[in-house]
PDB file of C-alpha atoms in Angstrom:
ATOM      1  CA  MET A   1     -65.258 232.971 131.232  1.00 56.00           C
ATOM      2  CA  THR A   2     -66.145 229.612 131.497  1.00 62.00           C
ATOM      3  CA  LYS A   3     -64.326 227.225 132.627  1.00 58.00           C
ATOM      4  CA  GLN A   4     -64.596 225.464 129.363  1.00 69.00           C
ATOM      5  CA  GLN A   5     -63.079 228.921 128.642  1.00 85.00           C
ATOM      6  CA  PHE A   6     -59.596 228.745 131.108  1.00 85.00           C
ATOM      7  CA  ILE A   7     -59.086 225.154 129.500  1.00 86.00           C
ATOM      8  CA  ASP A   8     -58.829 225.768 126.529  1.00 88.00           C
ATOM      9  CA  GLN A   9     -56.491 228.912 127.388  1.00 88.00           C
ATOM     10  CA  ILE A  10     -54.142 225.949 128.670  1.00 88.00           C
ATOM     11  CA  TYR A  11     -53.902 224.202 125.992  1.00 90.00           C
ATOM     12  CA  HIS A  12     -53.729 226.864 123.640  1.00 88.00           C
ATOM     13  CA  LEU A  13     -50.670 228.144 126.157  1.00 87.00           C
ATOM     14  CA  VAL A  14     -48.608 225.035 127.112  1.00 86.00           C
ATOM     15  CA  LYS A  15     -48.938 224.456 122.715  1.00 87.00           C
ATOM     16  CA  THR A  16     -47.805 228.009 122.213  1.00 86.00           C
ATOM     17  CA  GLU A  17     -45.072 229.800 124.553  1.00 85.00           C
ATOM     18  CA  LEU A  18     -44.810 226.500 126.435  1.00 81.00           C
ATOM     19  CA  ASN A  19     -43.623 224.738 123.146  1.00 80.00           C
ATOM     20  CA  ASN A  20     -45.715 221.873 124.476  1.00 77.00           C
ATOM     21  CA  LYS A  21     -42.995 221.259 127.194  1.00 84.00           C
ATOM     22  CA  PRO A  22     -44.123 219.958 130.801  1.00 86.00           C
ATOM     23  CA  PHE A  23     -45.617 222.384 132.533  1.00 87.00           C
ATOM     24  CA  THR A  24     -47.071 222.662 136.453  1.00 88.00           C
ATOM     25  CA  PHE A  25     -50.712 223.801 136.917  1.00 89.00           C
ATOM     26  CA  ASN A  26     -49.295 226.776 139.118  1.00 88.00           C
ATOM     27  CA  ASP A  27     -47.328 228.437 135.906  1.00 88.00           C
ATOM     28  CA  VAL A  28     -50.127 228.365 133.453  1.00 89.00           C
ATOM     29  CA  TRP A  29     -52.665 228.779 136.500  1.00 88.00           C
ATOM     30  CA  LYS A  30     -50.319 232.172 137.294  1.00 88.00           C
ATOM     31  CA  LYS A  31     -49.987 233.306 133.530  1.00 88.00           C
ATOM     32  CA  ILE A  32     -53.977 232.478 132.992  1.00 86.00           C
ATOM     33  CA  VAL A  33     -54.521 235.117 136.342  1.00 86.00           C
ATOM     34  CA  LYS A  34     -52.050 238.461 134.318  1.00 86.00           C
ATOM     35  CA  ASN A  35     -53.281 237.330 130.971  1.00 84.00           C
ATOM     36  CA  GLY A  36     -56.791 237.262 132.568  1.00 83.00           C
ATOM     37  CA  LYS A  37     -56.961 240.410 134.791  1.00 83.00           C
ATOM     38  CA  LEU A  38     -58.969 237.921 137.444  1.00 82.00           C
ATOM     39  CA  SER A  39     -60.360 239.207 140.490  1.00 84.00           C
ATOM     40  CA  LYS A  40     -59.115 237.611 144.271  1.00 87.00           C
ATOM     41  CA  ASP A  41     -62.470 236.390 144.644  1.00 88.00           C
ATOM     42  CA  GLU A  42     -62.863 235.155 140.262  1.00 86.00           C
ATOM     43  CA  GLN A  43     -59.212 233.231 141.117  1.00 83.00           C
ATOM     44  CA  LYS A  44     -60.494 231.291 144.276  1.00 87.00           C
ATOM     45  CA  GLU A  45     -63.913 230.378 142.933  1.00 85.00           C
ATOM     46  CA  ASN A  46     -61.850 229.588 139.642  1.00 84.00           C
ATOM     47  CA  VAL A  47     -58.984 227.519 141.000  1.00 88.00           C
ATOM     48  CA  GLY A  48     -60.406 224.628 142.033  1.00 89.00           C
ATOM     49  CA  VAL A  49     -62.587 223.990 139.263  1.00 88.00           C
ATOM     50  CA  VAL A  50     -60.128 224.408 136.420  1.00 89.00           C
ATOM     51  CA  TYR A  51     -57.299 222.419 138.484  1.00 89.00           C
ATOM     52  CA  THR A  52     -60.446 219.563 138.436  1.00 89.00           C
ATOM     53  CA  ASP A  53     -61.504 220.023 134.344  1.00 89.00           C
ATOM     54  CA  LEU A  54     -57.659 219.900 133.748  1.00 87.00           C
ATOM     55  CA  LEU A  55     -57.416 215.992 135.525  1.00 86.00           C
ATOM     56  CA  GLN A  56     -60.795 215.035 133.451  1.00 88.00           C
ATOM     57  CA  ASP A  57     -59.890 216.451 129.884  1.00 88.00           C
ATOM     58  CA  ALA A  58     -57.966 213.908 127.938  1.00 83.00           C
ATOM     59  CA  ARG A  59     -55.607 216.271 126.531  1.00 89.00           C
ATOM     60  CA  PHE A  60     -53.670 216.644 129.008  1.00 87.00           C
ATOM     61  CA  VAL A  61     -52.141 213.790 130.920  1.00 83.00           C
ATOM     62  CA  TYR A  62     -50.235 213.859 134.190  1.00 82.00           C
ATOM     63  CA  THR A  63     -46.723 213.288 134.194  1.00 81.00           C
ATOM     64  CA  GLY A  64     -46.168 213.265 138.692  1.00 77.00           C
ATOM     65  CA  ASN A  65     -44.065 215.198 140.190  1.00 79.00           C
ATOM     66  CA  LYS A  66     -46.518 218.431 139.933  1.00 84.00           C
ATOM     67  CA  LYS A  67     -45.788 218.810 135.820  1.00 84.00           C
ATOM     68  CA  TRP A  68     -48.180 217.929 132.987  1.00 85.00           C
ATOM     69  CA  MET A  69     -48.410 217.273 129.802  1.00 84.00           C
ATOM     70  CA  LEU A  70     -50.078 217.326 125.929  1.00 85.00           C
ATOM     71  CA  ARG A  71     -51.193 213.397 125.308  1.00 82.00           C
ATOM     72  CA  GLU A  72     -50.547 214.762 121.901  1.00 83.00           C
ATOM     73  CA  PHE A  73     -46.748 214.787 122.915  1.00 78.00           C
ATOM     74  CA  ALA A  74     -46.263 211.510 124.985  1.00 75.00           C
ATOM     75  CA  THR A  75     -45.901 208.202 123.192  1.00 74.00           C
ATOM     76  CA  GLN A  76     -48.530 205.261 123.917  1.00 78.00           C
ATOM     77  CA  GLU A  77     -45.667 204.288 126.412  1.00 79.00           C
ATOM     78  CA  GLU A  78     -44.954 207.308 128.109  1.00 76.00           C
ATOM     79  CA  ILE A  79     -48.822 207.459 128.703  1.00 73.00           C
ATOM     80  CA  ALA A  80     -48.358 203.555 130.188  1.00 76.00           C
ATOM     81  CA  ASP A  81     -45.559 204.557 132.161  1.00 73.00           C
ATOM     82  CA  PHE A  82     -46.681 208.097 133.874  1.00 73.00           C
ATOM     83  CA  GLN A  83     -49.523 206.195 134.405  1.00 71.00           C
ATOM     84  CA  ASN A  84     -48.218 202.930 135.883  1.00 69.00           C
ATOM     85  CA  ALA A  85     -46.081 205.059 137.906  1.00 68.00           C
ATOM     86  CA  LEU A  86     -49.285 207.889 139.423  1.00 66.00           C
ATOM     87  CA  TYR A  87     -50.965 204.457 139.826  1.00 64.00           C
ATOM     88  CA  ASP A  88     -47.962 201.125 140.685  1.00 61.00           C
ATOM     89  CA  PHE A  89     -49.512 198.699 139.325  1.00 54.00           C
ATOM     90  CA  ASN A  90     -49.314 196.811 136.306  1.00 53.00           C
ATOM     91  CA  THR A  91     -52.392 197.586 133.515  1.00 48.00           C
ATOM     92  CA  ASP A  92     -53.643 193.840 133.959  1.00 50.00           C
ATOM     93  CA  VAL A  93     -55.383 194.512 137.480  1.00 48.00           C
ATOM     94  CA  ALA A  94     -57.082 197.515 136.950  1.00 50.00           C
ATOM     95  CA  GLU A  95     -60.270 195.387 135.464  1.00 52.00           C
ATOM     96  CA  GLU A  96     -62.868 194.731 137.950  1.00 55.00           C
ATOM     97  CA  GLY A  97     -62.591 191.121 139.507  1.00 56.00           C
ATOM     98  CA  TYR A  98     -59.067 190.355 138.341  1.00 55.00           C
ATOM     99  CA  VAL A  99     -57.453 187.028 140.512  1.00 57.00           C
ATOM    100  CA  PRO A 100     -53.926 187.159 139.967  1.00 55.00           C
ATOM    101  CA  PRO A 101     -52.304 184.482 138.932  1.00 58.00           C
ATOM    102  CA  ILE A 102     -50.886 181.365 141.135  1.00 58.00           C
ATOM    103  CA  SER A 103     -47.280 182.367 140.074  1.00 58.00           C
ATOM    104  CA  ASP A 104     -47.474 185.863 141.615  1.00 57.00           C
ATOM    105  CA  ILE A 105     -49.237 184.252 145.248  1.00 56.00           C
ATOM    106  CA  ALA A 106     -46.841 181.265 144.526  1.00 61.00           C
ATOM    107  CA  GLU A 107     -43.812 184.995 144.809  1.00 66.00           C
ATOM    108  CA  ASP A 108     -46.303 186.234 147.249  1.00 64.00           C
ATOM    109  CA  GLU A 109     -45.184 183.475 149.529  1.00 68.00           C
ATOM    110  CA  GLU A 110     -41.760 182.078 148.985  1.00 70.00           C
ATOM    111  CA  LYS A 111     -41.349 185.736 150.104  1.00 71.00           C
ATOM    112  CA  ILE A 112     -42.617 185.249 153.675  1.00 69.00           C
ATOM    113  CA  GLU A 113     -40.744 182.297 153.626  1.00 70.00           C
ATOM    114  CA  ASP A 114     -37.942 183.749 153.639  1.00 67.00           C
ATOM    115  CA  GLU A 115     -38.795 186.725 155.823  1.00 66.00           C
ATOM    116  CA  LYS A 116     -40.115 183.646 158.478  1.00 67.00           C
ATOM    117  CA  LYS A 117     -35.930 181.880 157.730  1.00 65.00           C
ATOM    118  CA  LEU A 118     -34.847 184.720 157.866  1.00 57.00           C
ATOM    119  CA  SER A 119     -35.597 185.255 161.726  1.00 66.00           C
ATOM    120  CA  GLU A 120     -35.282 182.055 162.367  1.00 67.00           C
ATOM    121  CA  GLU A 121     -31.605 182.257 161.406  1.00 69.00           C
ATOM    122  CA  GLU A 122     -31.709 184.889 163.592  1.00 73.00           C
ATOM    123  CA  GLU A 123     -33.232 183.016 166.146  1.00 71.00           C
ATOM    124  CA  GLU A 124     -30.347 181.137 166.303  1.00 73.00           C
ATOM    125  CA  ASP A 125     -27.618 183.557 166.250  1.00 73.00           C
ATOM    126  CA  MET A 126     -29.760 184.908 169.417  1.00 73.00           C
ATOM    127  CA  GLU A 127     -28.598 181.185 170.955  1.00 77.00           C
ATOM    128  CA  VAL A 128     -25.787 180.534 169.599  1.00 75.00           C
ATOM    129  CA  LYS A 129     -24.244 183.943 171.077  1.00 77.00           C
ATOM    130  CA  SER A 130     -25.975 183.165 174.580  1.00 77.00           C
ATOM    131  CA  THR A 131     -24.311 179.612 174.539  1.00 79.00           C
ATOM    132  CA  LEU A 132     -20.773 181.631 173.993  1.00 76.00           C
ATOM    133  CA  GLU A 133     -21.198 183.624 176.759  1.00 78.00           C
ATOM    134  CA  LYS A 134     -22.951 181.638 178.912  1.00 76.00           C
ATOM    135  CA  VAL A 135     -19.329 179.708 178.599  1.00 72.00           C
ATOM    136  CA  LYS A 136     -16.973 182.174 178.817  1.00 72.00           C
ATOM    137  CA  ASN A 137     -18.350 183.484 181.766  1.00 74.00           C
ATOM    138  CA  ASP A 138     -18.266 179.882 183.310  1.00 71.00           C
ATOM    139  CA  ASP A 139     -14.309 179.787 181.978  1.00 68.00           C
ATOM    140  CA  GLU A 140     -14.798 183.328 184.028  1.00 70.00           C
ATOM    141  CA  SER A 141     -15.564 182.258 187.108  1.00 70.00           C
ATOM    142  CA  GLU A 142     -13.588 178.609 186.739  1.00 67.00           C
ATOM    143  CA  GLU A 143     -10.537 180.932 187.067  1.00 62.00           C
TER     144      GLU A 143
END
C-alpha cells in the first residue's frame, strides 16, 4: 500500500465513519491497521511517513490537543485561531523581515519599567522594615 493510499484512507474514514468530527491520529491509525491487517513491520515502516503526510496534506488541519479535523469543515477564522494558538504569534509576524510597530516596542519597554518600579518599591519596603526593626531593637535595649 502506498503512502498516498494511507492518507486517502484517513480522509475517507473521517468523512464516513467519524462524521467529520475532530479525531486523533492514533484513533485513525488503529482503524487503518485493523482494516488493512498490517503486520508489525508494516506498521513500524509506515506510521511516521503517514503522520508526516497528515501534517503536509492540505485537507487536514491540526486543532490542538492532539486533535485533527478536515479543513473543509472549518471556517477561515477557526483555521487562523488554530494556527495562532499552535505557533503563538500574530499572523503579521509571519513575513520575513517583519519589524514590530513602535507602539509594540514602547509597550514592552513600559512593562520592563513597571517591573523595575516594582523592584524599587520592594527595596523601599525592605528599607522601611529594617528601619522599623532597628527602632524596635533600640527601644527594647533602652528598657
